[in-house]
XYZ file of N, CA and C in Angstrom:
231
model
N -18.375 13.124 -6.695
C -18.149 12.421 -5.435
C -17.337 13.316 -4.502
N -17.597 13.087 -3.489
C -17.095 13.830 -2.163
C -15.917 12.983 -1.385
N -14.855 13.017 -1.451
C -13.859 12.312 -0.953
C -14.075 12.502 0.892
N -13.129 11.803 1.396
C -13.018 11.918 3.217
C -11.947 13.142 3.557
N -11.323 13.891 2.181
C -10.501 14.927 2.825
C -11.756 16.164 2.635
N -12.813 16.044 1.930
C -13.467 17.222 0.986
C -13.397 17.685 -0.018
N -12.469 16.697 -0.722
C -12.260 17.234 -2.248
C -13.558 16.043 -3.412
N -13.573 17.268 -4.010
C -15.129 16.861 -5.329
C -13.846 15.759 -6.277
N -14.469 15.122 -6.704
C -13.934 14.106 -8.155
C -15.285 13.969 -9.051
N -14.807 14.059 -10.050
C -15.873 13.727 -11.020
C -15.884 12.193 -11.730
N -17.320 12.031 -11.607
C -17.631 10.832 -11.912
C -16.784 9.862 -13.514
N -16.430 9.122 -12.780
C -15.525 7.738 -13.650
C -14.173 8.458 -13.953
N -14.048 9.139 -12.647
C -12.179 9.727 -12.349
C -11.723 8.693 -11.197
N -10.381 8.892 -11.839
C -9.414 7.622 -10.195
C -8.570 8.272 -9.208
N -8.240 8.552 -8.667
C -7.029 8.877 -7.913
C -6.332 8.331 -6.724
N -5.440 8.702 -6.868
C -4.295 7.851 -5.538
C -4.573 8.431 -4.019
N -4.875 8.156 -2.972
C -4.664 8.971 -1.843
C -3.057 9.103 -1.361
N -3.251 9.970 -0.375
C -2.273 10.149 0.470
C -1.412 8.535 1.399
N -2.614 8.086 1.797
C -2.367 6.800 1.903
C -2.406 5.570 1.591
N -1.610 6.144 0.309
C -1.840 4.530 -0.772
C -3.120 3.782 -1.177
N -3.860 4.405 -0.925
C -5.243 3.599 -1.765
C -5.536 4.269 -2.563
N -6.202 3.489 -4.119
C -6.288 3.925 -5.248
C -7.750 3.890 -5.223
N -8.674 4.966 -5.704
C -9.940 5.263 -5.673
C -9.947 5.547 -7.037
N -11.855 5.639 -7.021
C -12.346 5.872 -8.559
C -13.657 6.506 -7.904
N -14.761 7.209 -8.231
C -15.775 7.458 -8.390
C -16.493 7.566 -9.254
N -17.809 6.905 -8.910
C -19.287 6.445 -9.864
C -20.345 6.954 -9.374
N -21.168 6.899 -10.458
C -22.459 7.626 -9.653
C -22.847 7.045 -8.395
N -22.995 5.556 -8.091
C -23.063 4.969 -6.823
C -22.472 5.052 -5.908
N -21.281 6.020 -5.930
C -20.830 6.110 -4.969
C -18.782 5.872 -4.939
N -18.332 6.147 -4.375
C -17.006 6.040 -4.067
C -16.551 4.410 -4.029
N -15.540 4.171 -4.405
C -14.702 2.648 -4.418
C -13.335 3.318 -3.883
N -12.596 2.448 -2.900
C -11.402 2.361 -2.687
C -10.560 1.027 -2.544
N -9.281 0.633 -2.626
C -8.529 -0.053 -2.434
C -7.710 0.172 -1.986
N -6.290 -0.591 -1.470
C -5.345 -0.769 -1.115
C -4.328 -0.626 -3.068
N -3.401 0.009 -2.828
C -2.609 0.076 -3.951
C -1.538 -0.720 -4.154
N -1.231 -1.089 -2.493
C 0.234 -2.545 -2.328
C -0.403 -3.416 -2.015
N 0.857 -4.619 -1.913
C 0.516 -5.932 -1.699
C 1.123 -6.115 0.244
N 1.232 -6.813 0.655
C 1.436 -6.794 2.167
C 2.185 -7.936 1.875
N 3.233 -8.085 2.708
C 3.979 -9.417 2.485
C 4.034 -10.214 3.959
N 3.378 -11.422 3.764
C 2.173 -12.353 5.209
C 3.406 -13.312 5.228
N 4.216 -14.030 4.390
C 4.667 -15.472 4.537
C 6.110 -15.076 4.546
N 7.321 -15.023 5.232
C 8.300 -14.553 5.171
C 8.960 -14.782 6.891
N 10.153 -14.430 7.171
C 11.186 -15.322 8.454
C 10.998 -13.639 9.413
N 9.640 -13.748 10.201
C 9.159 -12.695 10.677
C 10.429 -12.236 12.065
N 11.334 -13.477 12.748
C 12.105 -13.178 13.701
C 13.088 -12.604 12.979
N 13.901 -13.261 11.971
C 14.697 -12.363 11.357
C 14.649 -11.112 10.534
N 13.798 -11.181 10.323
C 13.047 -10.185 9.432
C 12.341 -9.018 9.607
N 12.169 -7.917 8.596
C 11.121 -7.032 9.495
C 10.349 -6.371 7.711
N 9.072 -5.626 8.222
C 8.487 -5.143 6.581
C 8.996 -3.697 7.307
N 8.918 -2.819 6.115
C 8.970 -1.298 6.361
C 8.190 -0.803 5.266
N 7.309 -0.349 5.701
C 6.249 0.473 4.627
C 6.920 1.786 3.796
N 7.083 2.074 2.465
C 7.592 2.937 1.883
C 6.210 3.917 1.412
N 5.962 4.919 2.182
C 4.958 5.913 1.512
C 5.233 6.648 0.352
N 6.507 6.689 -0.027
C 6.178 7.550 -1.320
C 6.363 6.762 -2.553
N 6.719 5.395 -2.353
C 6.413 4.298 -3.371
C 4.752 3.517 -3.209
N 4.212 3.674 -2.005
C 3.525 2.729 -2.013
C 3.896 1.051 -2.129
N 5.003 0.919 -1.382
C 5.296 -0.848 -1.073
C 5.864 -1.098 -0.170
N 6.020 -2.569 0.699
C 6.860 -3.048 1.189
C 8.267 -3.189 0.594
N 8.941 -3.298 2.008
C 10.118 -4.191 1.532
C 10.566 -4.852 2.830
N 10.907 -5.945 2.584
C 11.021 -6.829 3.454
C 12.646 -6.741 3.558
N 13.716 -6.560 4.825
C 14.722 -6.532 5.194
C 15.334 -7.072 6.837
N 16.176 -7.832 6.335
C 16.713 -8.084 7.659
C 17.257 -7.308 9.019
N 16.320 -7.470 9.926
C 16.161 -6.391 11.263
C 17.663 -5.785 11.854
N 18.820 -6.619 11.548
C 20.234 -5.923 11.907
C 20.977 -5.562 10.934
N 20.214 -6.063 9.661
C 20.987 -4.860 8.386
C 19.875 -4.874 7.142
N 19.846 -3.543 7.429
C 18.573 -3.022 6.561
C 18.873 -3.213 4.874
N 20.061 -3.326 4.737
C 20.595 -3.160 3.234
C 20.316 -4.915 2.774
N 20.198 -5.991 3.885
C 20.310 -7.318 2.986
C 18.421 -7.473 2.854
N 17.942 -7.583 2.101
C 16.110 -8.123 1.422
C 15.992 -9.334 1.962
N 15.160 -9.755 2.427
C 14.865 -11.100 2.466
C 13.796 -11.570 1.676
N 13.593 -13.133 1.948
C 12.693 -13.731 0.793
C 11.373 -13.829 1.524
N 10.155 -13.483 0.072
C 9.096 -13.332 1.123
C 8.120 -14.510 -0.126
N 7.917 -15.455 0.277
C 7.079 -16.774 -0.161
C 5.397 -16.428 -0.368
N 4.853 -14.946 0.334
C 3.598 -15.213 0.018
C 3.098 -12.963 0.204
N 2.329 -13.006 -0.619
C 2.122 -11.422 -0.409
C 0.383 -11.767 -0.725
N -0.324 -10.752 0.252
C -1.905 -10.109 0.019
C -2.093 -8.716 -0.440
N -3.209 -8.240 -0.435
C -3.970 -7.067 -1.201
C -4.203 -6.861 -2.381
């Protein structure tokens, strides 16, 4: 398989991208996903998400102090 950067994978190999999606290739062709969850249900005025790229996750923190987490009631992907 031929990835979107140009790199070959061999068939029924997985790998992580650069941007957090976890791939596999098959003879049919390439599969990708999302590797995090997104957090949808949570106190969006007080609150803010910040995407962590070299974990691959959210974290949900309060917009005037980054150090307190807030509670997040519902996550997708």
């Amino acid at each position: 398989c031929l990835d979107e950067e140009g790199k070959v994978h061999e068939f029924h190999s997985s790998w992580r991208t650069d941007d957090c999606n976890d791939c596999s290739c098959y003879r049919t062709g390439i599969s990708c996903c999302t590797s995090y969850m997104t957090p949808v249900n949570y106190d969006k005025e007080k609150c803010e998400s910040i995407f962590n790229k070299e974990t691959c996750s959210y974290k949900v923190v309060e917009k005037d102090d980054h150090s307190k987490e807030c509670p997040v009631h519902s996550w997708v992907g």
